[in-house]
Tab-separated table of C-alpha atoms in Angstrom:
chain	number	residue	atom	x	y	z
A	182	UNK	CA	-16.015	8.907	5.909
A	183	UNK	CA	-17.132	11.184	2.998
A	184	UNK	CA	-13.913	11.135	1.287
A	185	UNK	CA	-15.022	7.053	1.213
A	186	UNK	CA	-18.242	7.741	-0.507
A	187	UNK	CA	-17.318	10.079	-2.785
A	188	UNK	CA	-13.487	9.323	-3.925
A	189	UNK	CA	-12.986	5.990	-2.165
A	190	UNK	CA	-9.811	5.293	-4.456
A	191	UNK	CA	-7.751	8.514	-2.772
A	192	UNK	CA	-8.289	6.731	0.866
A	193	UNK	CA	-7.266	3.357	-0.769
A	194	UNK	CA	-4.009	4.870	-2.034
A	195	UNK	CA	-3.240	6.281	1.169
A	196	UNK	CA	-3.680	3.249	3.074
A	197	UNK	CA	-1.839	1.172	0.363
A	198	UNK	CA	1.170	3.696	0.706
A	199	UNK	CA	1.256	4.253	4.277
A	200	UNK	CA	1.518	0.329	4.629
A	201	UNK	CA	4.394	0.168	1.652
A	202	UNK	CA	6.161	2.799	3.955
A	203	UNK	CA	5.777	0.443	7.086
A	204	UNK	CA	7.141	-2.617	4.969
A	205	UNK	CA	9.715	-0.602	3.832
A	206	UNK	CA	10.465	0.643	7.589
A	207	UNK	CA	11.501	-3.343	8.394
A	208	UNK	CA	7.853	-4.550	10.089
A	209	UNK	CA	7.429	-7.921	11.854
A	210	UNK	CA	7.494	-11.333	11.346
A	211	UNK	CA	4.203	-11.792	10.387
A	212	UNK	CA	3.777	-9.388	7.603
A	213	UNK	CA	1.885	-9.288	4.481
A	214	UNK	CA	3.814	-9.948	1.180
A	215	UNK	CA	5.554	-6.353	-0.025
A	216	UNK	CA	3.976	-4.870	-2.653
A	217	UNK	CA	5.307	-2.421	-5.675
A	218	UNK	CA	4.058	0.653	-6.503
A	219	UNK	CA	3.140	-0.425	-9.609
A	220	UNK	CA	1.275	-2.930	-7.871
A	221	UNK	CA	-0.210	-0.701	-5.897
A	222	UNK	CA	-1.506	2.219	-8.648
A	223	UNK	CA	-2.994	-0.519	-10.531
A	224	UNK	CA	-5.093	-1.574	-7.563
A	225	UNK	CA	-5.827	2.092	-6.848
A	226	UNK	CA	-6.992	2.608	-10.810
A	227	UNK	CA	-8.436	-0.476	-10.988
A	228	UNK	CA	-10.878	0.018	-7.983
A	229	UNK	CA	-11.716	3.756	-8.876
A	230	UNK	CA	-12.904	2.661	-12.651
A	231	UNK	CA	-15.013	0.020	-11.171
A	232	UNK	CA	-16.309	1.900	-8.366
A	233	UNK	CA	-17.196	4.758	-11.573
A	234	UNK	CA	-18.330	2.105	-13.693
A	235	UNK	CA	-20.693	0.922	-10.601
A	236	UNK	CA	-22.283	4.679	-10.499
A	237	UNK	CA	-22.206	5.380	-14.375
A	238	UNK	CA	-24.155	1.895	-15.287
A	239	UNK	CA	-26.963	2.070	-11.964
A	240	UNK	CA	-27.691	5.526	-13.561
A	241	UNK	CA	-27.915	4.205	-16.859
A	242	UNK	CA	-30.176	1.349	-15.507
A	243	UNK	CA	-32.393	4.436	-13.942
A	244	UNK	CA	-32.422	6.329	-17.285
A	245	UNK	CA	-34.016	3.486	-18.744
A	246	UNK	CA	-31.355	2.986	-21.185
A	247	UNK	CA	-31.080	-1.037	-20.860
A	248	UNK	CA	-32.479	-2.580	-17.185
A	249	UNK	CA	-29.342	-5.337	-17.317
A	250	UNK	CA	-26.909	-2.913	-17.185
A	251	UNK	CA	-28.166	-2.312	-13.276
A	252	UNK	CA	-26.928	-6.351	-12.781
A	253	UNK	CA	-23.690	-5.311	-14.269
A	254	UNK	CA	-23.041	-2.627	-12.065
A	255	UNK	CA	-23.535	-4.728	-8.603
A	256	UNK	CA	-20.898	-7.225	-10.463
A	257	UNK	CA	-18.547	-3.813	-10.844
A	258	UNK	CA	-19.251	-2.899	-6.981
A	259	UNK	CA	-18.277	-6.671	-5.692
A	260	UNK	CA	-15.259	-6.447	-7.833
A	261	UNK	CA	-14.397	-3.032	-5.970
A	262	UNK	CA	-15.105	-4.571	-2.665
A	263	UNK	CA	-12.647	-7.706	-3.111
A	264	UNK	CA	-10.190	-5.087	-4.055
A	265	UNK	CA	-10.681	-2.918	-0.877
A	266	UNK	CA	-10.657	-6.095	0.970
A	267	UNK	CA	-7.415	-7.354	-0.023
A	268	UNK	CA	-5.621	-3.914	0.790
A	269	UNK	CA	-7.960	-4.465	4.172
A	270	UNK	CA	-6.419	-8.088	4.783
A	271	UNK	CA	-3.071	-7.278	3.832
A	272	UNK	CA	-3.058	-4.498	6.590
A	273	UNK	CA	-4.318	-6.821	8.917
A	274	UNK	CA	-1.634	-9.181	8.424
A	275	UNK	CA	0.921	-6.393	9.021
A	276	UNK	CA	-0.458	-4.910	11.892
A	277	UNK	CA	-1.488	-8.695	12.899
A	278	UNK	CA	-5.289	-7.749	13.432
A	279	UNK	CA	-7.118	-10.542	14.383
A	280	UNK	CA	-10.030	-11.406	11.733
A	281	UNK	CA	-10.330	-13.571	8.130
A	282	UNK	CA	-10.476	-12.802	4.667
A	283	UNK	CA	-13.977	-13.016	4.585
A	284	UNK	CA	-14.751	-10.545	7.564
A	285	UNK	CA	-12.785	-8.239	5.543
A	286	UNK	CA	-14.773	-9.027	1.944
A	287	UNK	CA	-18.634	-8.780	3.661
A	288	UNK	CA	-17.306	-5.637	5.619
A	289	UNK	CA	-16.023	-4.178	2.691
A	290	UNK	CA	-19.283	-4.856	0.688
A	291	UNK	CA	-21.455	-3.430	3.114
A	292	UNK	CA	-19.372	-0.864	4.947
A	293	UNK	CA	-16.601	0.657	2.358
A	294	UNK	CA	-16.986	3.985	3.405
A	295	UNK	CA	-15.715	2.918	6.813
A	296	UNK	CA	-13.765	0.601	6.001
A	297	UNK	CA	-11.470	3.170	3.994
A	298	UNK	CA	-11.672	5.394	6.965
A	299	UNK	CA	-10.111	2.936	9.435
A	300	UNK	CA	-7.339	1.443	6.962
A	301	UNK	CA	-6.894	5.101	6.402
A	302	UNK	CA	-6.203	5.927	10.302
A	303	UNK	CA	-4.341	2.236	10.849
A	304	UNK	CA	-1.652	3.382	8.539
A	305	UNK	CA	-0.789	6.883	9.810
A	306	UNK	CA	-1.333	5.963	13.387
A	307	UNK	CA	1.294	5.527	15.756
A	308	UNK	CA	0.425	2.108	17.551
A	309	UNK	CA	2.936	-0.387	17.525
A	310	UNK	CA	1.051	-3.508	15.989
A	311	UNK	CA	1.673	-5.897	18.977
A	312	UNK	CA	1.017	-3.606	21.842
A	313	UNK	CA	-0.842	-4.992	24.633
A	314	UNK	CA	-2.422	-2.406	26.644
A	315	UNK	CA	-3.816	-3.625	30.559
A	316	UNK	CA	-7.137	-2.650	30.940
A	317	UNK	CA	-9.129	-2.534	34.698
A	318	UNK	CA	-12.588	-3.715	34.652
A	319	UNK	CA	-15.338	-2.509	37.260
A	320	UNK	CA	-15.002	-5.214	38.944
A	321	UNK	CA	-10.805	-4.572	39.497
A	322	UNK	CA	-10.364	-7.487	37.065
A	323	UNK	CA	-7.562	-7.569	34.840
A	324	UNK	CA	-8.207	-7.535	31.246
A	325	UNK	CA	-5.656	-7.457	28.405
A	326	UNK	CA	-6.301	-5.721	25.299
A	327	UNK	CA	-4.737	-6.298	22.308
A	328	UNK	CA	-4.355	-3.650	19.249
């Protein structure tokens, strides 16, 4: 969770790398479109500068420099999000999470930090993407749950 606030572009690499390994490793049917790693720095680089130039112009804004630099920074920060959330959607699609595109924007604009963290931990982990585990309720009721 820290490593998300403070160099959110390292977790985003790692997640972008440990899915390129998994699309490399064959996957399933319904898998994202492979990416290079060219493809896959740039996003990294990209997101990083924006997430610096988010911090760099808010404390410019503070310092009184210009007030509509603070305006540009938020645009910076959504422009990081939609990055995070692509990486986010793409490893949904792979692991064939259930959710949309704009579940993973507005929790990537609100909740980066943790976002990072889990697409961080989806990649490395070793759950097969269509496992279905059988769950008992209290009541001795079946339930099946689906990772």
């Amino acid at each position: 969770f820290l490593l998300g606030i403070f160099a959110p572009p390292l977790l985003l690499y790692k997640s972008a790398l440990g899915l390129a390994e998994k699309q490399a490793a064959g996957g399933g049917a319904n898998m994202a479109l492979p990416s290079s790693k060219l493809q896959d720095l740039f996003l990294v680089v990209a997101s990083g500068l924006l997430y610096l130039a988010f911090w760099v112009l808010q404390i410019l804004a503070l310092a009184r420099v210009n007030r509509g630099l603070s305006g540009i920074g938020w645009a910076a920060f959504v422009a990081f999000a939609s990055i995070v959330a692509v990486v986010r959607h793409s490893i949904r699609l792979s692991y064939r999470i259930e959710g949309s595109g704009m579940e993973d924007f507005f929790v990537c604009l609100f909740f980066f930090p943790q976002a990072l963290a889990q697409m961080a931990k989806q990649v490395t982990s070793e759950i097969q993407p269509a496992a279905t585990l059988k769950a008992e309720s209290p009541g001795n009721a079946k339930v099946d749950i689906s990772l």
